[in-house]
Tab-separated table of C-alpha atoms in Angstrom:
chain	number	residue	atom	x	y	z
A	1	UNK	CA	0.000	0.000	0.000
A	2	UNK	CA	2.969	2.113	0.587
A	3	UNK	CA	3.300	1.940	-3.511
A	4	UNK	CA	0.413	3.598	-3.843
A	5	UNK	CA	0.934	6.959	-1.496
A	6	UNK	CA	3.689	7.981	-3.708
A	7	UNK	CA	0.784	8.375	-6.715
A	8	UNK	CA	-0.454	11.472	-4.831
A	9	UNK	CA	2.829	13.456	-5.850
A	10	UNK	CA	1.462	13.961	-9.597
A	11	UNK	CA	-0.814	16.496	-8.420
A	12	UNK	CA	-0.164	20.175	-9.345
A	13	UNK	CA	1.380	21.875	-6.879
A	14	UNK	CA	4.093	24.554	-6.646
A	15	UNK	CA	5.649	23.124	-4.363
A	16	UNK	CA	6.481	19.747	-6.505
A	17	UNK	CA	9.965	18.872	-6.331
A	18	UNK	CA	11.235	16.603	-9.667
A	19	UNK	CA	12.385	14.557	-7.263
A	20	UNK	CA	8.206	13.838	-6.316
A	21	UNK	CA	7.281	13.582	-9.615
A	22	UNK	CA	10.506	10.742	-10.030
A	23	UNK	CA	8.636	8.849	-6.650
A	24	UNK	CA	5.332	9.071	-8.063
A	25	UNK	CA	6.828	7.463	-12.054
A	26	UNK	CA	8.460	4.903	-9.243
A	27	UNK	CA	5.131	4.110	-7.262
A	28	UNK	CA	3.515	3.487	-10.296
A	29	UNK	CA	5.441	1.111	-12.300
A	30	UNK	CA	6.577	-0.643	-9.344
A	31	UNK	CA	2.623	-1.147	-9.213
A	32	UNK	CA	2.263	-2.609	-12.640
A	33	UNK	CA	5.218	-4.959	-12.170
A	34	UNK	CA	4.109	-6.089	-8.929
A	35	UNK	CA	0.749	-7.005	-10.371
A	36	UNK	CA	1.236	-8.161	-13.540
A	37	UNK	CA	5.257	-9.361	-13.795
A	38	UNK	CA	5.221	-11.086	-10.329
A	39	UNK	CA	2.214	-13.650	-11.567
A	40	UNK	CA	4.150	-14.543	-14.741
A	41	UNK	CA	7.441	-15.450	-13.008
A	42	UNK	CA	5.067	-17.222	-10.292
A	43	UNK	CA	3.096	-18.918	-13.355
A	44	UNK	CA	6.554	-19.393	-15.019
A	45	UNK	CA	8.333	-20.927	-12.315
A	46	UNK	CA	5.483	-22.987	-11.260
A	47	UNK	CA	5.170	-24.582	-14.864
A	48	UNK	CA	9.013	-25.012	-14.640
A	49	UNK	CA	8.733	-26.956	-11.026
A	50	UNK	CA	6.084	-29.142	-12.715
A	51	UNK	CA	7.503	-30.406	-15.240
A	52	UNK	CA	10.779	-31.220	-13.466
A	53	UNK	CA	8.214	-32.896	-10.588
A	54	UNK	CA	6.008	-34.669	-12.876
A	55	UNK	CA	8.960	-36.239	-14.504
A	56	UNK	CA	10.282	-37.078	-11.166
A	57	UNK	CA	7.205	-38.806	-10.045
A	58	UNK	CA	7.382	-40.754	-13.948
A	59	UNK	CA	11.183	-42.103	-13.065
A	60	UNK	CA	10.688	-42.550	-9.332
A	61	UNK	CA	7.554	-45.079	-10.589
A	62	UNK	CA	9.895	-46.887	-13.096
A	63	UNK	CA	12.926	-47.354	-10.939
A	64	UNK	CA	10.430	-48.217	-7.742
A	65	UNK	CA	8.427	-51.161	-7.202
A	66	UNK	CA	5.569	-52.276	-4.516
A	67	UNK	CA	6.560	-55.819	-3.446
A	68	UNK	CA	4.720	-57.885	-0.365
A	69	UNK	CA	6.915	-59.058	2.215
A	70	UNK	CA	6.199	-61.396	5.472
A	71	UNK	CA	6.545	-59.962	8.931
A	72	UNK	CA	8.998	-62.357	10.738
A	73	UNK	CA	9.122	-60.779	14.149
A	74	UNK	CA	8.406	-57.415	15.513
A	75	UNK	CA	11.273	-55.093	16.899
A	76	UNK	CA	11.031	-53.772	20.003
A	77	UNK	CA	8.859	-51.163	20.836
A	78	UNK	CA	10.239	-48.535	19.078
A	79	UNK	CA	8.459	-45.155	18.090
A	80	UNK	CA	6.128	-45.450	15.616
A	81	UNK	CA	7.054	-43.701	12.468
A	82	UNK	CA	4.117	-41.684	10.417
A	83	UNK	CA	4.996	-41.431	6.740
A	84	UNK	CA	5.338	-38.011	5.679
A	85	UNK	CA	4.603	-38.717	1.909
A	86	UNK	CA	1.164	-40.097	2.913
A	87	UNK	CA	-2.188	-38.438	2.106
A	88	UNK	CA	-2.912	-39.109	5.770
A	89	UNK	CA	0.327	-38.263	8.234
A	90	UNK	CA	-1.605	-40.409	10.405
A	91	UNK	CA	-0.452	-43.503	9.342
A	92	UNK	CA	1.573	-45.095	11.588
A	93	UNK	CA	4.183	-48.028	10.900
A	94	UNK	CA	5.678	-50.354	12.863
A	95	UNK	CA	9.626	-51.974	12.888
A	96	UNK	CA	9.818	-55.436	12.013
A	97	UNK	CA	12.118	-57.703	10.669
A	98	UNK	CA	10.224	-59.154	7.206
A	99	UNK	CA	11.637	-61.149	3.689
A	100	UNK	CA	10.364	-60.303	0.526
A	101	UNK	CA	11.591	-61.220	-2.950
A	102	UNK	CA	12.804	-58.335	-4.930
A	103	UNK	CA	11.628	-56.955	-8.818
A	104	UNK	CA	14.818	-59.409	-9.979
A	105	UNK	CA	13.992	-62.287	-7.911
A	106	UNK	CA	16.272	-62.197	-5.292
A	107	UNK	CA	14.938	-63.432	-1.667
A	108	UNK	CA	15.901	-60.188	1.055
A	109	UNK	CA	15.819	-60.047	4.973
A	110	UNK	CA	15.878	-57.154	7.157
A	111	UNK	CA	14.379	-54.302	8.581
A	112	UNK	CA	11.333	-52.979	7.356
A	113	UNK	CA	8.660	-50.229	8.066
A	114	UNK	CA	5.149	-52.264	7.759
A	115	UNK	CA	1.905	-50.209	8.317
A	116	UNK	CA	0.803	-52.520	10.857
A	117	UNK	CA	-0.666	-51.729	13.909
A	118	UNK	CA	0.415	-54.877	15.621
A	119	UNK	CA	2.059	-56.933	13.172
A	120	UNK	CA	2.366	-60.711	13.673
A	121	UNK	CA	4.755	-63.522	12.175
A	122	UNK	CA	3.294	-63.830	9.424
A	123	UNK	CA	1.631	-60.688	8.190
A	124	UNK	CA	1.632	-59.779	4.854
A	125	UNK	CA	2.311	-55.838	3.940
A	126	UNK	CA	3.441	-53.651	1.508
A	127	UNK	CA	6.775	-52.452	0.534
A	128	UNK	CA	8.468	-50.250	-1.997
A	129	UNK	CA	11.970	-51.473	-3.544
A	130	UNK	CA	14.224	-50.831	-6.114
A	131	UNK	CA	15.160	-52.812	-8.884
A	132	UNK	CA	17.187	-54.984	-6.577
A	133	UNK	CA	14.827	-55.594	-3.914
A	134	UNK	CA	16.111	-52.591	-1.649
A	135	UNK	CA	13.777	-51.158	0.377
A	136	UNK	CA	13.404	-47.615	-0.397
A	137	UNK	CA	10.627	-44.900	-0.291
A	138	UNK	CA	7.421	-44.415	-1.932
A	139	UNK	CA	7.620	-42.864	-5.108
A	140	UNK	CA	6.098	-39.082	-5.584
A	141	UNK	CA	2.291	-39.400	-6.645
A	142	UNK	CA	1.242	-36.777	-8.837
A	143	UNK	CA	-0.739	-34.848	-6.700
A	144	UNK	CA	1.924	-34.149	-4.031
A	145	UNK	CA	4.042	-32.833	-7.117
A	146	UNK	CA	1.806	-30.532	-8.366
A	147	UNK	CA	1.115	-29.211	-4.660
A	148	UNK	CA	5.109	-28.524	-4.391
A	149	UNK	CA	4.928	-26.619	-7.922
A	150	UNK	CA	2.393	-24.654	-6.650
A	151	UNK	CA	3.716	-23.487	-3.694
A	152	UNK	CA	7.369	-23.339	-5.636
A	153	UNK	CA	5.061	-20.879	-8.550
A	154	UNK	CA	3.643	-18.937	-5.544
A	155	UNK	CA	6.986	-18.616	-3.673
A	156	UNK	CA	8.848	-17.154	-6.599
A	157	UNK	CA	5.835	-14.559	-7.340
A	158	UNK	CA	6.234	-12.875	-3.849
A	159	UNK	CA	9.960	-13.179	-4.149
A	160	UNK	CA	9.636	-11.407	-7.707
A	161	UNK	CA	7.052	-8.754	-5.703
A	162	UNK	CA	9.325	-8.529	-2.521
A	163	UNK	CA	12.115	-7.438	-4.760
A	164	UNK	CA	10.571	-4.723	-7.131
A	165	UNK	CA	9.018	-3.171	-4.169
A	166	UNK	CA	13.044	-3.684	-2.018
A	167	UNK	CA	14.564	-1.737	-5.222
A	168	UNK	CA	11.961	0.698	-5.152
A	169	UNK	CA	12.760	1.290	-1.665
A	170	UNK	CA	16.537	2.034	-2.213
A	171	UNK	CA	16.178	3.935	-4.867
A	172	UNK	CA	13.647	6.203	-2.904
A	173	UNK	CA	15.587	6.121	0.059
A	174	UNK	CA	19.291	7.289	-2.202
A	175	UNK	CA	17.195	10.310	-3.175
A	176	UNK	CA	15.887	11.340	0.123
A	177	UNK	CA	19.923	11.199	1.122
A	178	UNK	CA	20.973	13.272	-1.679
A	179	UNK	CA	17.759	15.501	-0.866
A	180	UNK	CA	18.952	16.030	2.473
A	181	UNK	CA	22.783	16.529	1.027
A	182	UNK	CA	21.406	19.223	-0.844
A	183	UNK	CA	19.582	21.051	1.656
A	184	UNK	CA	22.692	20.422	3.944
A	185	UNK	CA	24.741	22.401	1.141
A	186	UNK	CA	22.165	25.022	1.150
A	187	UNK	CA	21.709	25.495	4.620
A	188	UNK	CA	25.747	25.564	5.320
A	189	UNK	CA	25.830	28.374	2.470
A	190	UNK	CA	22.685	30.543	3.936
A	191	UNK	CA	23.901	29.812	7.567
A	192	UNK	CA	26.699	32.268	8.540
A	193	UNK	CA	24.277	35.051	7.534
A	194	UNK	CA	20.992	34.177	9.115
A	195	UNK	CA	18.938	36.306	10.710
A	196	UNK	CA	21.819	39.203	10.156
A	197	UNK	CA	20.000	42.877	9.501
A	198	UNK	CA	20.819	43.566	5.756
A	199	UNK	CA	21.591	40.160	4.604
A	200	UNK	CA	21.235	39.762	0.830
A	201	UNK	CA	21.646	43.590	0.187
């Protein structure tokens, strides 16, 4: 809103420095760049970010696969782990030790993450591997992407907004200081005389 009070300077006025008139031309097309620039960097960088996500979540569904492996025993009571790539962050998991056979058809053992409540020898559950049966993490779903390219679209916007109105700051603020130079100047010139009787004559 600040932007906007420099507008009032283009009104007629004797007492209308340049220097007002340069503040007001400032105002105003920091204005139009914050509204209409900003979006198309945010829309810009958004598209970029989505792109680059979608074809993350594309190779992270190639290179990962959902196998089912076999509880063998639960670990010991451990804190339970909530999947941050979930829909729900309320899922909880629970350690066990399971087998599975991998994409390539290799039998594996070891730790595992099985969203189980209470799992028991035996249990079936899912897990995500790579190509050689290591357990790794869920690949990106599509939706989650397109969140994050939102918010990346968004964040570069404001950024783009944040730094039109930060240069029209400084340059407003380097010609107050040279205002105040000048007046300085001025006032050093007119000051050994002031207020003498017959100054000026």
């Amino acid at each position: 809103m600040r932007t906007l009070g420099g507008l009032w300077r283009w009104r007629r006025n004797p007492l209308r420095r340049t220097t007002d008139l340069v503040e007001a031309w400032l105002a105003l097309v920091a204005l139009l760049l914050i509204l209409f620039v900003a979006p198309v960097v945010g829309a810009l960088a958004g598209g970029v970010a989505q792109d680059a996500l979608q074809q993350a979540v594309r190779d992270q569904r190639k290179a990962r696969h959902l196998v089912t492996a076999t509880v063998v025993r639960k670990l010991d009571d451990s804190p339970m782990d909530a999947d941050p790539e979930t829909s729900s962050s309320r899922m909880v998991r629970s350690r066990v030790i399971a087998d599975w056979t991998g994409p390539d058809g290799t039998a594996q053992h070891g730790q595992a993450l099985a969203n189980l409540k209470v799992p028991h020898r035996g249990d079936h559950f899912g897990i995500w591997t790579d190509a050689h049966g290591r357990p790794t993490v869920r690949p990106l779903d599509s939706a989650t992407a397109t969140t994050h390219a939102v918010l990346a679209g968004f964040g570069a916007a404001m950024f783009t907004a944040g730094l039109v109105e930060a240069a029209r700051r400084v340059v407003v603020w380097r010609m107050v200081r040279r205002r105040y130079a000048r007046w300085d100047q001025a006032w050093d010139r007119a000051g050994p005389d002031w207020g003498r009787t017959g100054t000026g004559s």
